[in-house]
mmCIF file of C-alpha atoms in Angstrom:
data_model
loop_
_atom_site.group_PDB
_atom_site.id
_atom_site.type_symbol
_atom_site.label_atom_id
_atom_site.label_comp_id
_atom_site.label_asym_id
_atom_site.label_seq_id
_atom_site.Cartn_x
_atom_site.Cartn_y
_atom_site.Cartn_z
ATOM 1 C CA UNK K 3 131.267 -97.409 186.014
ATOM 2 C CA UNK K 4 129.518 -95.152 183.732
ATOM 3 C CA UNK K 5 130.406 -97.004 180.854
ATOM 4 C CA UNK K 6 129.694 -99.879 182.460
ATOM 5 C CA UNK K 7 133.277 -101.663 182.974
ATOM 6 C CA UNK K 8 133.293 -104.798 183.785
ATOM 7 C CA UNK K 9 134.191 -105.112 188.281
ATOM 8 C CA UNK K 10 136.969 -107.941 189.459
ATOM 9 C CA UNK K 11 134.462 -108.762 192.276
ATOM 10 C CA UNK K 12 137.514 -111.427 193.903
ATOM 11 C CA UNK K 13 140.048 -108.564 193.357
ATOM 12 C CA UNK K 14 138.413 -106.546 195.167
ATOM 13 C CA UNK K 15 137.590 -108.764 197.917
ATOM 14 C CA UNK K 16 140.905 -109.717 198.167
ATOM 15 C CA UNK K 17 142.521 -105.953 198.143
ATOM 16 C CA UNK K 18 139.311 -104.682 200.638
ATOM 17 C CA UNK K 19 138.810 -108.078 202.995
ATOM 18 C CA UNK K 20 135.339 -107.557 202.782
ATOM 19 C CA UNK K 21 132.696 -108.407 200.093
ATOM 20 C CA UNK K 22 131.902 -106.197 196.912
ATOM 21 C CA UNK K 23 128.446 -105.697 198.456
ATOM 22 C CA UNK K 24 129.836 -104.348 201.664
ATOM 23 C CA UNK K 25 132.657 -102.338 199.973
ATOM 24 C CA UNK K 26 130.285 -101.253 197.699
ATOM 25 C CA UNK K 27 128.133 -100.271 201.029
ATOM 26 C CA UNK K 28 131.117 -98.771 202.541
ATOM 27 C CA UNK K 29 132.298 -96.240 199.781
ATOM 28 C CA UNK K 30 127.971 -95.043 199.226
ATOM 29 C CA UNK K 31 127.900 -94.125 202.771
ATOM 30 C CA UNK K 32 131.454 -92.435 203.026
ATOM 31 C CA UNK K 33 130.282 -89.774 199.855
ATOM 32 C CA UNK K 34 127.020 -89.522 201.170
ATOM 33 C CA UNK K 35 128.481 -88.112 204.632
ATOM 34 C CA UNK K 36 131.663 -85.437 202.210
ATOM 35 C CA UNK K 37 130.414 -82.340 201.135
ATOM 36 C CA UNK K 38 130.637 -81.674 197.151
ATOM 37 C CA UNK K 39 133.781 -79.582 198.048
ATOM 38 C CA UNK K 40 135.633 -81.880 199.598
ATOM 39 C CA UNK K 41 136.303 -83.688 196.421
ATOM 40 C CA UNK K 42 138.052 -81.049 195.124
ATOM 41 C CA UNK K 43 140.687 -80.798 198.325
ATOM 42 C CA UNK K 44 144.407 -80.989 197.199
ATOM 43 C CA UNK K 45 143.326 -81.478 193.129
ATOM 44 C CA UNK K 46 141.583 -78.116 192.238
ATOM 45 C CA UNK K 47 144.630 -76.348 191.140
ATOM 46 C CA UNK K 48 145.286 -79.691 188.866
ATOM 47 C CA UNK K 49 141.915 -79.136 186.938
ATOM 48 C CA UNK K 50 140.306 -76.735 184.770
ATOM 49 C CA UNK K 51 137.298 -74.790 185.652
ATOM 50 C CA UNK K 52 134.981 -76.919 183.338
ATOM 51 C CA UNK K 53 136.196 -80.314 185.294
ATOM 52 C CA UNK K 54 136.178 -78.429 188.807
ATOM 53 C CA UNK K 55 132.889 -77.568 188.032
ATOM 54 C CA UNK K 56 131.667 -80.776 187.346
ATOM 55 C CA UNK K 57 133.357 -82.283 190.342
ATOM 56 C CA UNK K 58 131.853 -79.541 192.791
ATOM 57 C CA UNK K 59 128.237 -80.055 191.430
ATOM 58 C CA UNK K 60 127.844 -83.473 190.047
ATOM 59 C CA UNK K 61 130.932 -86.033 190.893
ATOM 60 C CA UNK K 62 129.681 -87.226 193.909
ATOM 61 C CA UNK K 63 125.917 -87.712 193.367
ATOM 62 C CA UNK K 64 126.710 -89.592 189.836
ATOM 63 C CA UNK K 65 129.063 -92.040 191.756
ATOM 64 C CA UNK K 66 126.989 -92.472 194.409
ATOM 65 C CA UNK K 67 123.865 -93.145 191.635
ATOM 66 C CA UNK K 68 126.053 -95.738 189.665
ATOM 67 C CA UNK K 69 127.648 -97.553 192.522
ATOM 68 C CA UNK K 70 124.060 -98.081 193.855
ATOM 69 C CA UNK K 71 123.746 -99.268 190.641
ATOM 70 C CA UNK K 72 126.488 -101.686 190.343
ATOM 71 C CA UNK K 73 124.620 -103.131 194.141
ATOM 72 C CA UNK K 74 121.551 -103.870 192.253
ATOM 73 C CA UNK K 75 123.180 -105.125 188.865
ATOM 74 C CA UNK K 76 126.411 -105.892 189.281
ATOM 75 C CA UNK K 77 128.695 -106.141 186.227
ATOM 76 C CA UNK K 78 131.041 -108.620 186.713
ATOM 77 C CA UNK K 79 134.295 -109.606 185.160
ATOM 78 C CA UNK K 80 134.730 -113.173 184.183
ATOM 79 C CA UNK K 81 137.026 -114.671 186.075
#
């Protein structure tokens, strides 16, 4: 999302059964309720201390940011 790639919006539909709106909806609200540690459950021996560090301070609020993004200004592949 950062780099702004392009979303399947009917692949997703298709894979979720609900709209990219409400999945969209769906995966905001789910990080805004985990804790920044959380992320890191079951993967922090797999990372380095610069990427842990990034995922315990700033992983969740970015995605959250962008995919409110992507609900205002959707970037859509063309199907």
């Amino acid at each position: 999302m950062n780099s702004k790639t392009p979303l399947n919006k009917s692949i997703v539909e298709q894979r979720t059964g609900m709209s990219l709106a409400e999945y969209l909806h769906k995966c905001i609200t789910k990080l805004e309720t985990m804790s920044d540690k959380k992320l890191l459950d079951g993967l922090g021996e797999l990372m380095n201390n610069e990427t842990k560090n990034f995922v315990r301070h700033k992983l969740r609020s970015e995605s959250i940011s962008l995919m409110k993004f992507y609900q205002q200004f959707p970037v859509l592949a063309e199907e």
